[in-house]
Backbone as numpy.savetxt, mean C-alpha at the origin, in Angstrom:
# Nx Ny Nz CAx CAy CAz Cx Cy Cz
-14.08 4.87 -5.96 -13.55 3.52 -5.96 -14.31 2.72 -4.91
-14.74 1.55 -5.27 -15.43 0.73 -4.29 -14.46 -0.21 -3.60
-14.90 -0.81 -2.54 -14.06 -1.66 -1.70 -13.48 -2.82 -2.48
-14.29 -3.50 -3.26 -13.84 -4.67 -4.01 -12.72 -4.31 -4.99
-12.89 -3.21 -5.71 -11.89 -2.76 -6.66 -10.60 -2.35 -5.93
-10.74 -1.65 -4.82 -9.59 -1.23 -4.04 -8.76 -2.44 -3.60
-9.43 -3.45 -3.07 -8.75 -4.65 -2.59 -8.01 -5.33 -3.75
-8.65 -5.41 -4.90 -8.03 -6.02 -6.07 -6.78 -5.25 -6.50
-6.87 -3.92 -6.52 -5.74 -3.08 -6.93 -4.57 -3.25 -5.96
-4.85 -3.23 -4.67 -3.79 -3.37 -3.67 -3.12 -4.74 -3.78
-3.90 -5.78 -3.96 -3.32 -7.12 -4.12 -2.43 -7.19 -5.35
-2.88 -6.60 -6.44 -2.08 -6.60 -7.67 -0.78 -5.80 -7.50
-0.86 -4.67 -6.83 0.35 -3.88 -6.59 1.35 -4.66 -5.74
0.87 -5.42 -4.78 1.76 -6.25 -3.96 2.41 -7.34 -4.81
1.65 -7.95 -5.70 2.20 -8.99 -6.57 3.29 -8.41 -7.48
3.05 -7.20 -7.98 4.05 -6.54 -8.83 5.33 -6.28 -8.04
5.18 -5.79 -6.81 6.34 -5.54 -5.95 7.11 -6.82 -5.68
6.39 -7.89 -5.38 7.04 -9.17 -5.09 7.77 -9.70 -6.33
7.16 -9.56 -7.48 7.80 -10.01 -8.73 9.05 -9.19 -9.01
8.97 -7.89 -8.79 10.14 -7.04 -9.01 11.28 -7.42 -8.08
10.95 -7.67 -6.80 11.97 -8.09 -5.83 12.59 -9.42 -6.23
11.76 -10.36 -6.66 12.26 -11.67 -7.10 13.22 -11.51 -8.27
12.83 -10.72 -9.25 13.67 -10.54 -10.43 15.00 -9.89 -10.06
14.98 -8.95 -9.13 16.21 -8.29 -8.72 17.12 -9.25 -7.94
16.54 -10.01 -7.02 17.33 -10.89 -6.16 17.76 -12.17 -6.85
16.85 -12.81 -7.56 17.13 -14.13 -8.13 17.73 -14.09 -9.53
17.33 -13.12 -10.31 17.77 -13.07 -11.71 18.80 -11.96 -11.92
18.82 -11.01 -11.00 19.76 -9.89 -11.13 19.29 -8.83 -12.10
17.98 -8.79 -12.34 17.41 -7.83 -13.29 16.60 -6.79 -12.50
17.09 -5.55 -12.50 16.41 -4.48 -11.77 15.42 -3.78 -12.70
14.14 -3.94 -12.40 13.08 -3.39 -13.25 12.54 -2.05 -12.72
13.15 -1.54 -11.67 12.63 -0.34 -11.01 12.47 0.83 -11.96
13.50 1.15 -12.72 13.42 2.33 -13.60 12.35 2.14 -14.68
12.15 0.92 -15.12 11.11 0.64 -16.11 9.72 0.77 -15.50
9.53 0.20 -14.30 8.21 0.18 -13.67 7.82 1.50 -13.04
8.79 2.35 -12.72 8.49 3.62 -12.05 7.47 4.46 -12.80
7.55 4.47 -14.11 6.59 5.28 -14.89 5.17 4.76 -14.71
5.01 3.44 -14.66 3.69 2.86 -14.45 3.17 3.17 -13.04
4.07 3.06 -12.06 3.67 3.36 -10.69 3.30 4.83 -10.53
3.98 5.72 -11.25 3.63 7.14 -11.19 2.21 7.37 -11.72
1.85 6.68 -12.79 0.50 6.81 -13.33 -0.53 6.29 -12.32
-0.26 5.13 -11.75 -1.17 4.54 -10.76 -1.32 5.47 -9.56
-0.20 5.98 -9.08 -0.24 6.89 -7.93 -1.03 8.16 -8.25
-0.85 8.70 -9.44 -1.60 9.90 -9.82 -3.10 9.62 -9.90
-3.47 8.45 -10.40 -4.89 8.09 -10.43 -5.45 7.96 -9.01
-4.64 7.42 -8.12 -5.09 7.28 -6.72 -5.23 8.66 -6.06
-4.36 9.59 -6.44 -4.45 10.95 -5.90 -5.76 11.62 -6.28
-6.32 11.20 -7.40 -7.59 11.78 -7.84 -8.75 11.32 -6.94
-8.57 10.23 -6.24 -9.66 9.69 -5.43 -9.44 9.82 -3.93
-8.20 9.65 -3.48 -7.91 9.64 -2.05 -7.25 10.94 -1.61
-7.50 11.33 -0.36 -6.83 12.51 0.16 -5.40 12.16 0.55
-4.61 13.17 0.94 -3.19 12.96 1.23 -2.96 11.96 2.35
-3.76 12.05 3.39 -3.59 11.14 4.52 -3.93 9.69 4.12
-4.99 9.51 3.37 -5.35 8.17 2.90 -4.25 7.60 1.99
-3.77 8.42 1.07 -2.72 7.98 0.15 -1.45 7.62 0.92
-1.11 8.40 1.92 0.07 8.10 2.74 -0.08 6.76 3.44
-1.26 6.47 3.94 -1.50 5.18 4.59 -1.37 4.02 3.60
-1.91 4.20 2.41 -1.82 3.17 1.38 -0.35 2.92 1.02
0.40 3.98 0.82 1.81 3.84 0.47 2.61 3.21 1.60
2.30 3.58 2.82 2.97 2.98 3.97 2.72 1.49 4.00
1.48 1.10 3.78 1.14 -0.32 3.76 1.91 -1.06 2.66
1.87 -0.54 1.46 2.47 -1.22 0.31 3.99 -1.30 0.36
4.63 -0.23 0.77 6.08 -0.15 0.58 6.90 -0.23 1.86
6.26 -0.11 3.03 7.02 -0.17 4.27 6.58 -1.31 5.18
5.29 -1.44 5.39 4.82 -2.40 6.38 4.78 -3.83 5.87
4.16 -4.06 4.72 4.00 -5.42 4.21 5.35 -6.10 3.95
6.34 -5.40 3.39 7.62 -6.08 3.18 8.35 -6.45 4.48
7.97 -5.82 5.59 8.61 -6.08 6.88 8.07 -7.39 7.46
8.86 -8.43 7.43 8.42 -9.76 7.86 8.14 -9.83 9.37
8.67 -8.90 10.15 8.47 -8.91 11.60 7.30 -8.03 12.05
6.67 -7.34 11.14 5.55 -6.45 11.46 4.37 -7.26 11.96
3.69 -6.77 12.99 2.60 -7.52 13.64 1.22 -7.31 13.00
1.13 -6.48 11.97 -0.15 -6.29 11.28 -1.03 -5.22 11.89
-0.48 -4.44 12.79 -1.25 -3.37 13.43 -0.57 -2.03 13.16
-1.38 -0.99 13.24 -0.86 0.37 13.05 -1.53 1.26 14.08
-0.78 2.18 14.65 -1.31 3.13 15.62 -1.39 4.49 14.96
-2.58 5.05 14.96 -2.81 6.35 14.33 -3.42 7.31 15.34
-3.06 8.57 15.18 -3.60 9.61 16.04 -4.67 10.36 15.26
-5.82 10.45 15.86 -6.93 11.20 15.27 -7.39 12.18 16.35
-7.13 13.45 16.09 -7.34 14.43 17.14 -6.25 14.25 18.18
-6.64 14.05 19.43 -5.66 13.80 20.49 -5.69 12.35 20.94
-6.46 11.54 20.26 -6.63 10.15 20.65 -5.85 9.22 19.73
-5.09 8.30 20.34 -4.39 7.28 19.57 -5.22 6.01 19.55
-5.31 5.41 18.36 -6.07 4.18 18.21 -5.22 3.17 17.46
-5.29 1.91 17.89 -4.58 0.83 17.21 -5.57 0.15 16.27
-5.16 -0.01 15.03 -6.01 -0.63 14.01 -5.33 -1.88 13.46
-6.13 -2.87 13.09 -5.63 -3.99 12.31 -5.41 -3.45 10.91
-4.25 -3.79 10.31 -3.86 -3.17 9.04 -3.08 -4.15 8.17
-3.37 -5.43 8.32 -2.57 -6.45 7.64 -3.09 -6.83 6.26
-4.36 -6.69 6.01 -4.93 -7.09 4.72 -5.43 -5.85 3.97
-5.57 -5.96 2.66 -6.14 -4.83 1.90 -7.52 -4.43 2.40
-8.32 -5.38 2.84 -9.64 -5.05 3.39 -9.52 -4.21 4.66
-8.57 -4.55 5.52 -8.36 -3.75 6.73 -7.83 -2.36 6.39
-6.98 -2.27 5.38 -6.49 -0.96 4.93 -7.67 -0.12 4.46
-8.55 -0.71 3.67 -9.75 -0.02 3.20 -10.56 0.52 4.39
-10.77 -0.33 5.38 -11.56 0.07 6.55 -10.92 1.24 7.28
-9.60 1.22 7.42 -8.90 2.30 8.13 -8.97 3.59 7.34
-8.69 3.53 6.04 -8.66 4.79 5.28 -10.05 5.42 5.17
-11.09 4.63 5.34 -12.44 5.19 5.32 -12.72 6.08 6.53
-11.92 5.93 7.58 -12.11 6.77 8.78 -11.44 8.13 8.63
-10.66 8.31 7.55 -9.94 9.58 7.36 -10.46 10.32 6.17
């Protein structure tokens, strides 16, 4: 997967999440059970390309950090015995971080 494609996929996944949240909150229509099968396929395709640590970072970004409105856009990761703070707010920054793992 190249950087441009990765960024596009992550942006699209965020749009899907936002649309699902809107439909649940504003319309009262929960699409989770319908969309879960599609997300499972996408996740399995990502597993074919990314290792477990990279996939965990991607999932953390998509489902935990981005929805948190108070999050500062940074993530602290331990590599070996050294902790490093990374910018992690945009799909491009996520790409840059996962390339180090």
